[in-house]
PDB file of C-alpha atoms in Angstrom:
ATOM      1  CA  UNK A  16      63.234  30.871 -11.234  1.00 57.00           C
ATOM      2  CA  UNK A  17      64.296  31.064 -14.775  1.00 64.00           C
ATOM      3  CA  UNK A  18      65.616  34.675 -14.990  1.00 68.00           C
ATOM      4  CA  UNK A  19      67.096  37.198 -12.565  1.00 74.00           C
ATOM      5  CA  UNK A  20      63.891  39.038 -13.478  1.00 76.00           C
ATOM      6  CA  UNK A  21      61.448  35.930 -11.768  1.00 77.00           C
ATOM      7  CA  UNK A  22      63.578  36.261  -9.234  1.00 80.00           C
ATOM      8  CA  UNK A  23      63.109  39.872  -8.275  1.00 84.00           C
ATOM      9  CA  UNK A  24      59.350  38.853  -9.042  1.00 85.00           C
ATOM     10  CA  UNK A  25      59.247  36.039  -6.469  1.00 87.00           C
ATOM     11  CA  UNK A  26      61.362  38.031  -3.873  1.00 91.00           C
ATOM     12  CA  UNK A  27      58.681  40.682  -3.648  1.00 92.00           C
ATOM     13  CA  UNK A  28      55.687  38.119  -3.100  1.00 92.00           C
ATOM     14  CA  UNK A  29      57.995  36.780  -0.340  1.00 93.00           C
ATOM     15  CA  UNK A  30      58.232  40.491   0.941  1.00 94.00           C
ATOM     16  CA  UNK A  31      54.425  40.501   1.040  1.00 93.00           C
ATOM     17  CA  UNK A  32      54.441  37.051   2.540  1.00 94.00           C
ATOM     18  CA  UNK A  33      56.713  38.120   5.428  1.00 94.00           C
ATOM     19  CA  UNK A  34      54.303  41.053   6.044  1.00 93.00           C
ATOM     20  CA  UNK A  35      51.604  38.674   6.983  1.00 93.00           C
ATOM     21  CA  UNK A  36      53.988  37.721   9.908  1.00 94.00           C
ATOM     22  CA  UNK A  37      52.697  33.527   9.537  1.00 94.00           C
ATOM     23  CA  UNK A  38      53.128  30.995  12.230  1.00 95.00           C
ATOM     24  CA  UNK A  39      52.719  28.573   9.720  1.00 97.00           C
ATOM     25  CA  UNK A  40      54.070  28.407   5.965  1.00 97.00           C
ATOM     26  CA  UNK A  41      51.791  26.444   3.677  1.00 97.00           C
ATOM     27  CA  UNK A  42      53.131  25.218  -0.152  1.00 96.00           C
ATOM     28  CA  UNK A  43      50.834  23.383  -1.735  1.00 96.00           C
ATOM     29  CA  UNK A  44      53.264  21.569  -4.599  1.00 93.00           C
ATOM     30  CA  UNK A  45      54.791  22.287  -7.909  1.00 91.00           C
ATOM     31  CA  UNK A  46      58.014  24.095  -6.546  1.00 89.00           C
ATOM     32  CA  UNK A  47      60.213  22.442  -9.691  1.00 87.00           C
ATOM     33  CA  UNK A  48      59.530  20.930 -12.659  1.00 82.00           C
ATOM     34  CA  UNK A  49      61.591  19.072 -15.014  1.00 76.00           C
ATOM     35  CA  UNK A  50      64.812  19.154 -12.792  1.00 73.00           C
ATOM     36  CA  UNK A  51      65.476  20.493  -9.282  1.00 77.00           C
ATOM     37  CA  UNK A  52      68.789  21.879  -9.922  1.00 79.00           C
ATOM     38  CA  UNK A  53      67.133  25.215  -8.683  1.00 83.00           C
ATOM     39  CA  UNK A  54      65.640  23.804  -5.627  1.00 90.00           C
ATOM     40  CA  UNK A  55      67.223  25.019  -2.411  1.00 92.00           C
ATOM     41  CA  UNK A  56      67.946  28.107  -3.915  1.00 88.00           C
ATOM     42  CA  UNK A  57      63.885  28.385  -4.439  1.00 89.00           C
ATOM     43  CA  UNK A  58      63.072  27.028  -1.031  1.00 94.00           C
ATOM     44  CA  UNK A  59      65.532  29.222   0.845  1.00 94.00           C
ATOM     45  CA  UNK A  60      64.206  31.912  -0.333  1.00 92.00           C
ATOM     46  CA  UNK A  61      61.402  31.288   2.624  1.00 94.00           C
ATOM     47  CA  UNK A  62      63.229  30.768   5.178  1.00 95.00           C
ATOM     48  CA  UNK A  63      62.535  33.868   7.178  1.00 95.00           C
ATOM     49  CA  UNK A  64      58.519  33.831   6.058  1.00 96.00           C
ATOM     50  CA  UNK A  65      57.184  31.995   9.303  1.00 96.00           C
ATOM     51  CA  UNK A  66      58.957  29.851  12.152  1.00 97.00           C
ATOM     52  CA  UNK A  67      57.436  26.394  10.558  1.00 97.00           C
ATOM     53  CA  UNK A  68      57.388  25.735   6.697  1.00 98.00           C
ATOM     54  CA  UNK A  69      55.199  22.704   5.528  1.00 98.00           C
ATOM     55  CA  UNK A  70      54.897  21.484   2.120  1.00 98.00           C
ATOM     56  CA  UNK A  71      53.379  18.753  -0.154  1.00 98.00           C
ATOM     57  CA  UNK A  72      54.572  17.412  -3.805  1.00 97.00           C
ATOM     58  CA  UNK A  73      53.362  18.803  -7.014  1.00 96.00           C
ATOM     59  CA  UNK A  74      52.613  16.735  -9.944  1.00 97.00           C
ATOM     60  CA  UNK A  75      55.780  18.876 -11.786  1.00 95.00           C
ATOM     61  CA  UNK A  76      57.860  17.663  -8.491  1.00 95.00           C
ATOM     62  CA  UNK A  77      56.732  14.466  -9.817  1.00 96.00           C
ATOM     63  CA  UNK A  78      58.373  14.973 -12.995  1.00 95.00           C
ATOM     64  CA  UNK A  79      61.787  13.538 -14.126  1.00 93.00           C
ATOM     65  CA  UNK A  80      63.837  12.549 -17.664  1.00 91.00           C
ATOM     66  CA  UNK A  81      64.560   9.392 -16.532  1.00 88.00           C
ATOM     67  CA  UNK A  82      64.153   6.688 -13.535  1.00 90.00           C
ATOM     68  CA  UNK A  83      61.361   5.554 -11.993  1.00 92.00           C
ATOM     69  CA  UNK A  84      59.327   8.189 -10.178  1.00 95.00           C
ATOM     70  CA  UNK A  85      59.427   7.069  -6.457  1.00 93.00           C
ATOM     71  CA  UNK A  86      63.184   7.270  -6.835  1.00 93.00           C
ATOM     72  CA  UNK A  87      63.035  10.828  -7.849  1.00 93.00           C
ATOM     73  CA  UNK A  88      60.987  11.700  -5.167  1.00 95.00           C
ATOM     74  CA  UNK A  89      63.416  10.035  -2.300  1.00 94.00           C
ATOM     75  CA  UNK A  90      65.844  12.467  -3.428  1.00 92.00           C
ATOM     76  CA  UNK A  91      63.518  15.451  -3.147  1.00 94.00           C
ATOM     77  CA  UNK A  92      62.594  14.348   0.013  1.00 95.00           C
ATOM     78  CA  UNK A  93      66.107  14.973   1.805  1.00 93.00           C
ATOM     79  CA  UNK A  94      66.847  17.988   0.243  1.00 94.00           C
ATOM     80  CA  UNK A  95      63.404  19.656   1.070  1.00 96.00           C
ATOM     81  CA  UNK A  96      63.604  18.679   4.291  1.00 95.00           C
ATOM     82  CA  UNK A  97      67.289  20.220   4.782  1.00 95.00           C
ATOM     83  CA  UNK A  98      65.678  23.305   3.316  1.00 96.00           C
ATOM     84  CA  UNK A  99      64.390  23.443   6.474  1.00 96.00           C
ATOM     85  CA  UNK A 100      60.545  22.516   5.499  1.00 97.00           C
ATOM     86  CA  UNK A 101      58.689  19.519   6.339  1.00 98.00           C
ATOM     87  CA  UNK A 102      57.140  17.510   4.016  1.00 98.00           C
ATOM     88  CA  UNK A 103      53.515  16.328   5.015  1.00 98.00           C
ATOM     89  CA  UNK A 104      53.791  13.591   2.119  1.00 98.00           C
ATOM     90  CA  UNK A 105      56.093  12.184   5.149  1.00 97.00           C
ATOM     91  CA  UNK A 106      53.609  12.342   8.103  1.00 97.00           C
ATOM     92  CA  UNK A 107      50.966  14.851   9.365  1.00 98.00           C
ATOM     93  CA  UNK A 108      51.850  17.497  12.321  1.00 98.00           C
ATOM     94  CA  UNK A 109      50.519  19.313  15.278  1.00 97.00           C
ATOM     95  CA  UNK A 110      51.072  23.272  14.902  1.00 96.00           C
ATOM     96  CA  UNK A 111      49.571  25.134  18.429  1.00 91.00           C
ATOM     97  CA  UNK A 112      46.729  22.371  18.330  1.00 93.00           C
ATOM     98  CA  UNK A 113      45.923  22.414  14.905  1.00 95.00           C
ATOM     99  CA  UNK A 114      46.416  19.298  12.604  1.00 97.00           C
ATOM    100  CA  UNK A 115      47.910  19.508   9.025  1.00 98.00           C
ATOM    101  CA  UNK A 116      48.179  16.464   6.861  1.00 98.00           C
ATOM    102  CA  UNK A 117      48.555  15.997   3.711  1.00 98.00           C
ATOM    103  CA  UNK A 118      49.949  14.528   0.081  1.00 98.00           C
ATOM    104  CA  UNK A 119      49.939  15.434  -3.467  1.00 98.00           C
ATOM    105  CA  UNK A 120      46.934  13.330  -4.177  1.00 98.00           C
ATOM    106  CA  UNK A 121      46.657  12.526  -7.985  1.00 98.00           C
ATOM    107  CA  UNK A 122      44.000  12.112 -10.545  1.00 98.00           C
ATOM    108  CA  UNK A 123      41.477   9.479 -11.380  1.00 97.00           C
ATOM    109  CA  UNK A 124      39.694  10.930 -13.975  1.00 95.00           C
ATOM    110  CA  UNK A 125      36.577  11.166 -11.843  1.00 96.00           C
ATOM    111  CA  UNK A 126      36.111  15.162 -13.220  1.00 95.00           C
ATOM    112  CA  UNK A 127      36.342  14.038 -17.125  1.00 89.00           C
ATOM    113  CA  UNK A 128      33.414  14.888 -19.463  1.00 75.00           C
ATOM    114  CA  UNK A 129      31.569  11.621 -20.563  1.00 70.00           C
ATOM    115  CA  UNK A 130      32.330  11.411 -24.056  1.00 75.00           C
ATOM    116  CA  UNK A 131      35.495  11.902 -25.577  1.00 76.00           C
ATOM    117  CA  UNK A 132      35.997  12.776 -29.614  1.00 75.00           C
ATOM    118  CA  UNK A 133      38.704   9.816 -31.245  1.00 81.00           C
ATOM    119  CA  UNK A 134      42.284   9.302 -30.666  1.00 81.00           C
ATOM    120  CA  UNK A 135      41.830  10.408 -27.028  1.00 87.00           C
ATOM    121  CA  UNK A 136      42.847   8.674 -23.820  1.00 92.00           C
ATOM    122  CA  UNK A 137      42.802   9.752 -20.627  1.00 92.00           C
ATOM    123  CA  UNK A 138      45.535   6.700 -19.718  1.00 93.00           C
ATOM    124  CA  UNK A 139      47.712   7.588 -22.888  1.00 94.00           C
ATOM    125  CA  UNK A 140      46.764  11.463 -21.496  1.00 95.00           C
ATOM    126  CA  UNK A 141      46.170  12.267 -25.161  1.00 94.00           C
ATOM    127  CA  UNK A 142      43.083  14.365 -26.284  1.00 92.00           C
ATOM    128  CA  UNK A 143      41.960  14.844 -30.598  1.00 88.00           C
ATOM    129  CA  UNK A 144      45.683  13.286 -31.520  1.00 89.00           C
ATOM    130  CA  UNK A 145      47.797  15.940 -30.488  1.00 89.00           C
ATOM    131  CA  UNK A 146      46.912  17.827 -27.047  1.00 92.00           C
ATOM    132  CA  UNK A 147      48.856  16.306 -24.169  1.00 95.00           C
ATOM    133  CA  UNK A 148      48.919  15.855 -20.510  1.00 96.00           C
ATOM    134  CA  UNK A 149      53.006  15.782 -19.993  1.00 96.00           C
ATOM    135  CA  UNK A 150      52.267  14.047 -16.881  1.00 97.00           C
ATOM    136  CA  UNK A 151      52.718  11.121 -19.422  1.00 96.00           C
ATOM    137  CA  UNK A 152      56.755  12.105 -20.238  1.00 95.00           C
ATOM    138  CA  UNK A 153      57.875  12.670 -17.111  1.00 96.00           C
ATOM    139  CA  UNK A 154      55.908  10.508 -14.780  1.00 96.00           C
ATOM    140  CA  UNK A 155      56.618   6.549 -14.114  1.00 96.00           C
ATOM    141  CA  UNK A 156      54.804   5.539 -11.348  1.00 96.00           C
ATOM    142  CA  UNK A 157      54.786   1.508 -12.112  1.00 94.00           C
ATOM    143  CA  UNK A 158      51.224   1.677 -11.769  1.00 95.00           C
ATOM    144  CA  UNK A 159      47.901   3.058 -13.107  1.00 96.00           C
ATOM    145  CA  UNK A 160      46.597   6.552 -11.744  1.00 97.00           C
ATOM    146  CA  UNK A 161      43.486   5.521 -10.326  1.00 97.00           C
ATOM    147  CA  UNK A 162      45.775   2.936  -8.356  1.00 98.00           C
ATOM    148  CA  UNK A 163      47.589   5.843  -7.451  1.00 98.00           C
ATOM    149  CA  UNK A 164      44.947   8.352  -6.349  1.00 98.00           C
ATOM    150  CA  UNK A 165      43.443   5.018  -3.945  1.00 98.00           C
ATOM    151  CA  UNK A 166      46.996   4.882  -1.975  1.00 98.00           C
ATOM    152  CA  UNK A 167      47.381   8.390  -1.565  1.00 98.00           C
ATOM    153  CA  UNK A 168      43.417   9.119  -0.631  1.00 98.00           C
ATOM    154  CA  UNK A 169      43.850   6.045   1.915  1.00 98.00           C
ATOM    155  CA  UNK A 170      47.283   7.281   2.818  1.00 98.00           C
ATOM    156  CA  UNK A 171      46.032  10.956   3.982  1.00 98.00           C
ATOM    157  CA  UNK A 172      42.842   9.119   5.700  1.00 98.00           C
ATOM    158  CA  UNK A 173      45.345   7.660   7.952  1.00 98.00           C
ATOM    159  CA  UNK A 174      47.101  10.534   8.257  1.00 98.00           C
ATOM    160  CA  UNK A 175      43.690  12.353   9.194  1.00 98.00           C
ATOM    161  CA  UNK A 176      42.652   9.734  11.415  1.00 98.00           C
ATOM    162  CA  UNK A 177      45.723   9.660  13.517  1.00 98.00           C
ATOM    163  CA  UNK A 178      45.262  13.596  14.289  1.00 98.00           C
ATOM    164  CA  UNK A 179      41.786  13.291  14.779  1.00 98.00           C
ATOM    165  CA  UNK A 180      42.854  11.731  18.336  1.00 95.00           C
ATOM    166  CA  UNK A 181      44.858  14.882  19.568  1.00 97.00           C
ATOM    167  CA  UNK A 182      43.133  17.789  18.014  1.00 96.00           C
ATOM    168  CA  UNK A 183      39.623  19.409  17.308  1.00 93.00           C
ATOM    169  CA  UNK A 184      40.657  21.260  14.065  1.00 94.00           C
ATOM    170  CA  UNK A 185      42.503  19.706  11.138  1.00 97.00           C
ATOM    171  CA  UNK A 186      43.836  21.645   7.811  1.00 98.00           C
ATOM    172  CA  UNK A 187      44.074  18.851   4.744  1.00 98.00           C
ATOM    173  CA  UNK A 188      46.704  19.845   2.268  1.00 98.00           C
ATOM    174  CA  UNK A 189      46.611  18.596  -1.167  1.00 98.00           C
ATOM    175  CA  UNK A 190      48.244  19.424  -4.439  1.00 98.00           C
ATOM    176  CA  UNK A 191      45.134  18.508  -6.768  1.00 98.00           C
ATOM    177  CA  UNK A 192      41.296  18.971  -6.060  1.00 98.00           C
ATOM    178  CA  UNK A 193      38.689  17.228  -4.154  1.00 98.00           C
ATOM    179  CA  UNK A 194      35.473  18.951  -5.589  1.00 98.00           C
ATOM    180  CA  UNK A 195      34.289  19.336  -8.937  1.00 96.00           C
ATOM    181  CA  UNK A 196      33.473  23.187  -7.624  1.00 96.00           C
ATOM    182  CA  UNK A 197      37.239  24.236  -7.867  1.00 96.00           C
ATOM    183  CA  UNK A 198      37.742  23.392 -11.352  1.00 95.00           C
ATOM    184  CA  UNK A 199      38.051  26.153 -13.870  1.00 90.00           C
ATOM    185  CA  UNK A 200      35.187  25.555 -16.809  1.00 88.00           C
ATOM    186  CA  UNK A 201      35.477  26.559 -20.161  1.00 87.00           C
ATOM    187  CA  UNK A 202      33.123  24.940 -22.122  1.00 80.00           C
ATOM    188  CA  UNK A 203      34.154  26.380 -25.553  1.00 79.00           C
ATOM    189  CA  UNK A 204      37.346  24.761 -25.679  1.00 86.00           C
ATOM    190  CA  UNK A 205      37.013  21.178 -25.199  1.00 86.00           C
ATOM    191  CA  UNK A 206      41.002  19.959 -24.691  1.00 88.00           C
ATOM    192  CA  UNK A 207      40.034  22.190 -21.408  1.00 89.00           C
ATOM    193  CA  UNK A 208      37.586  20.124 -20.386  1.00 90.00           C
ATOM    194  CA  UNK A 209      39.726  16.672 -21.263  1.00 91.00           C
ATOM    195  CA  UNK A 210      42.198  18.389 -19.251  1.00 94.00           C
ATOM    196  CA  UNK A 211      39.966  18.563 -16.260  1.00 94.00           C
ATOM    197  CA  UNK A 212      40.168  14.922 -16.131  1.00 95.00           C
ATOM    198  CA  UNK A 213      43.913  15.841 -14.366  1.00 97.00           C
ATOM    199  CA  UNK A 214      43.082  18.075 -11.625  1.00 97.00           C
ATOM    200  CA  UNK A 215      41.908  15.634  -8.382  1.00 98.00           C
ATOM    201  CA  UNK A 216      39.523  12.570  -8.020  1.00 98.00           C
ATOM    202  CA  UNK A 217      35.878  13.074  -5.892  1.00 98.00           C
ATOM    203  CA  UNK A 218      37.493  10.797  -3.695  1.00 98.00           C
ATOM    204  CA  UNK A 219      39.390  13.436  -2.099  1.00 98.00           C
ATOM    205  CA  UNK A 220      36.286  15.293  -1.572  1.00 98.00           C
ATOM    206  CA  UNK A 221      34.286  12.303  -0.317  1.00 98.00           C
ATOM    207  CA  UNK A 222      36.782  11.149   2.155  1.00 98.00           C
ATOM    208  CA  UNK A 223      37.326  14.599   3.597  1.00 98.00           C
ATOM    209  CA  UNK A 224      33.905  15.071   3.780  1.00 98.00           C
ATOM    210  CA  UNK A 225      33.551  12.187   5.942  1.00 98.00           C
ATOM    211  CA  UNK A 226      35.795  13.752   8.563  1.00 98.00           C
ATOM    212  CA  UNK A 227      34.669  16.995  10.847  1.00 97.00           C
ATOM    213  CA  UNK A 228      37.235  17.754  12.189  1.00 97.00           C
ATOM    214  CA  UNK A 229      38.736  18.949   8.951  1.00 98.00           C
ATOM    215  CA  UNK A 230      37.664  22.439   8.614  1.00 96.00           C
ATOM    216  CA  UNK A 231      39.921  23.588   5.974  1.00 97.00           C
ATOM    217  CA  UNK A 232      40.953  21.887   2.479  1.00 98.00           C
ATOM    218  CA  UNK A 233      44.216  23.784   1.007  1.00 98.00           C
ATOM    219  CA  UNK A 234      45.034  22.989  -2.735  1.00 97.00           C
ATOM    220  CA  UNK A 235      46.591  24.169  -5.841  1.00 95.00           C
ATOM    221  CA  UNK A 236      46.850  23.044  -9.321  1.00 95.00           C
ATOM    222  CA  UNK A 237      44.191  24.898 -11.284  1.00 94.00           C
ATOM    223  CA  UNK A 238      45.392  27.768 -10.966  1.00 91.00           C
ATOM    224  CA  UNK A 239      42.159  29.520 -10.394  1.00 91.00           C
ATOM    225  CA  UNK A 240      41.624  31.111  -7.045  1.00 94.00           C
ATOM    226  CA  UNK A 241      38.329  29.955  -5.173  1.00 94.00           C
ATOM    227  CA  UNK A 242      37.185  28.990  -1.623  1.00 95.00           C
ATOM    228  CA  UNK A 243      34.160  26.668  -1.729  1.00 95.00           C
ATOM    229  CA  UNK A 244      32.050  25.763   1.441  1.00 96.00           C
ATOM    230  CA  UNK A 245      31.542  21.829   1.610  1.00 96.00           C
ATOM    231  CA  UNK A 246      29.306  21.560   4.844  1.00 93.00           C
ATOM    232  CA  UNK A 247      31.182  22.579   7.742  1.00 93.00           C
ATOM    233  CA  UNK A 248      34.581  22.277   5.098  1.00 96.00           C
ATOM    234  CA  UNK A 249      36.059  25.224   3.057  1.00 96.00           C
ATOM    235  CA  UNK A 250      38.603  24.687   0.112  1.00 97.00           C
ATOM    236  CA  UNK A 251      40.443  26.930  -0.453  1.00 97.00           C
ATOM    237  CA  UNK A 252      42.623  27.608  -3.602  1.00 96.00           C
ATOM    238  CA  UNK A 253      45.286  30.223  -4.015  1.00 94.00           C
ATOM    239  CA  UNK A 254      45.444  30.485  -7.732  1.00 93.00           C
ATOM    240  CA  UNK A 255      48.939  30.853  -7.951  1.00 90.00           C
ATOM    241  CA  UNK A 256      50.422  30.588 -11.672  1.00 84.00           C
ATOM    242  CA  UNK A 257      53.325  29.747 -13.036  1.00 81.00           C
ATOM    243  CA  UNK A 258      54.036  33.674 -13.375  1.00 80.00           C
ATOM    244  CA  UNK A 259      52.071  35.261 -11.229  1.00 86.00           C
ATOM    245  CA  UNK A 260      52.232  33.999  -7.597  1.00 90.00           C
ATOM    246  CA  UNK A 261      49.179  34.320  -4.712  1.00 90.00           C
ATOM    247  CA  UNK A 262      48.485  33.585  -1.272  1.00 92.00           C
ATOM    248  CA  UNK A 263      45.787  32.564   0.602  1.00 93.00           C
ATOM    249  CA  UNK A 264      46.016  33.812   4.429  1.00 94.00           C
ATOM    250  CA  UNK A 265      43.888  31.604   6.839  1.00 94.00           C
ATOM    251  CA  UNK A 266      43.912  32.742  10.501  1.00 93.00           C
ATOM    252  CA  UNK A 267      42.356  30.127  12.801  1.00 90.00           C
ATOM    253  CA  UNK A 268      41.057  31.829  16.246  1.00 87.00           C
ATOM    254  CA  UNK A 269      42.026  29.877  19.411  1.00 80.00           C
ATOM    255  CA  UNK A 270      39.134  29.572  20.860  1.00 79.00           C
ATOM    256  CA  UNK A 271      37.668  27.512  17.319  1.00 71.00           C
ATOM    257  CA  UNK A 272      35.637  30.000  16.223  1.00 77.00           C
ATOM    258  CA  UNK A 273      35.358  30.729  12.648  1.00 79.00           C
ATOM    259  CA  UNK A 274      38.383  31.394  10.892  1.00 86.00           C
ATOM    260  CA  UNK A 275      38.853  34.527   8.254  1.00 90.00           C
ATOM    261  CA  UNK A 276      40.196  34.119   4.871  1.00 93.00           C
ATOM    262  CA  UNK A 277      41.864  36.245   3.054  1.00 92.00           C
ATOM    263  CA  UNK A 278      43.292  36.357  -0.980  1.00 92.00           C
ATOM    264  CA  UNK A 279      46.429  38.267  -1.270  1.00 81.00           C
ATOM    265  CA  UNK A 280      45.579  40.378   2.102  1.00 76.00           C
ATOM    266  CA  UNK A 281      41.699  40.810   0.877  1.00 77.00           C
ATOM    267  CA  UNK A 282      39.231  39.360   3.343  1.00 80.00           C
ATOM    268  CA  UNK A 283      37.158  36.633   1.633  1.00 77.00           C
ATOM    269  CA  UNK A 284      33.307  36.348   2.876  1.00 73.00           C
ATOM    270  CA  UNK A 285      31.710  33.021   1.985  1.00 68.00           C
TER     271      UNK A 285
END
């Protein structure tokens, strides 16, 4: 929210949200950026959009001028949380017998192009000299991001694992992408297709393939607005932009039949 403008922007796609009438509320990361002095005022702004708000990180929640990343995102935790939302990064839940778990998930580099032109780096997040990932400003994990991705893939196969006990249908949430199908291609412009590199690890995909009982795959990130069938999985992205926001409305009958999709109130058929 950067203008009283945005705001009147946002409080209309909440207007459509609230339409929908959800039992569940589903953000799928990036509600800051650099700074979260603008945070509960964002988050608020949902609270009358369904009974029970879930959310995961972003890589912008990640992001921070100084400190050590896992700091910043202890102090995100407790005020999300008092926003009324809870945080699936924390621990999975059980919504009238359906399972949500999730993380941000990060990037391994797994969706990069083979061969990359000089002074480019996926680690230094540097493509040609001068195109850059700002992941590497504002993000200090302590550790390397294929590192990274491994703890969080593992971490959300736990969480997975631990619903698959109580329930027959699971919804993964994740901030970036778990199949090479979601990204956005644009061969012509090749710091696009460095930047690819970014958006999720096949890891994801792999793991949550390796699960049935998760039916649904929720992400963000690319900005692009898809749902790809996986098997008996669909992943399903938004597209939401940074000025432009969309929904994806996913209403799962009772008796586990299949559920219908829809983009912005438009039925999806896949």
């Amino acid at each position: 929210i950067r203008s009283s403008a945005e705001r009147d922007k946002l409080l209309n796609f909440i207007r459509s949200l609230e339409k929908e009438q959800p039992d569940v509320l589903v953000l799928a990361g990036d509600t800051v950026g650099l700074g979260y002095s603008r945070l509960e005022e964002c988050l608020n702004l949902f609270r009358d959009v369904a009974p029970i708000r879930l959310k995961v990180f972003g890589n912008h929640d990640y992001w921070s001028s100084e400190g050590d990343t896992l700091s910043h995102l202890e102090i995100l935790k407790s005020r999300i949380e008092d926003c009324g939302f809870m945080l699936l990064d924390e621990k999975p839940v059980i919504v009238c017998g359906i399972g949500f778990a999730g993380n941000c998930l990060w990037y391994d580099y797994s969706f990069s192009p083979g061969e990359m032109p000089p002074r480019s780096s996926h680690e230094k997040k540097i493509f040609g000299g001068h195109i850059i990932w700002n992941d590497v400003h504002f993000v200090r994990l302590g550790k390397s991001d294929m590192d990274y991705t491994g703890e969080l893939n593992q971490k959300l196969e736990r969480d997975i694992e631990r619903l698959e006990a109580e329930v027959e249908h699971i919804v993964a949430v994740t901030h970036h992408i778990g199949f090479i199908e979601m990204l956005t291609m644009r061969e012509a412009f090749p710091g696009w297709t460095f930047c690819n590199a970014f958006m999720g690890s096949d890891r994801l995909g792999e793991m949550l393939l390796n699960h049935p009982k998760v039916r649904y795959h929720i992400c963000g990130h690319t900005h692009d607005q898809k749902a790809v069938r996986k098997g008996s999985l669909i992943s399903i992205n938004p597209g939401s932009a940074y000025d432009e926001k969309k929904f994806v409305s996913l209403v799962i009958p009772e008796d586990g039949s299949a559920a219908s999709i829809g983009f912005d109130g438009a039925e999806v058929q896949l």
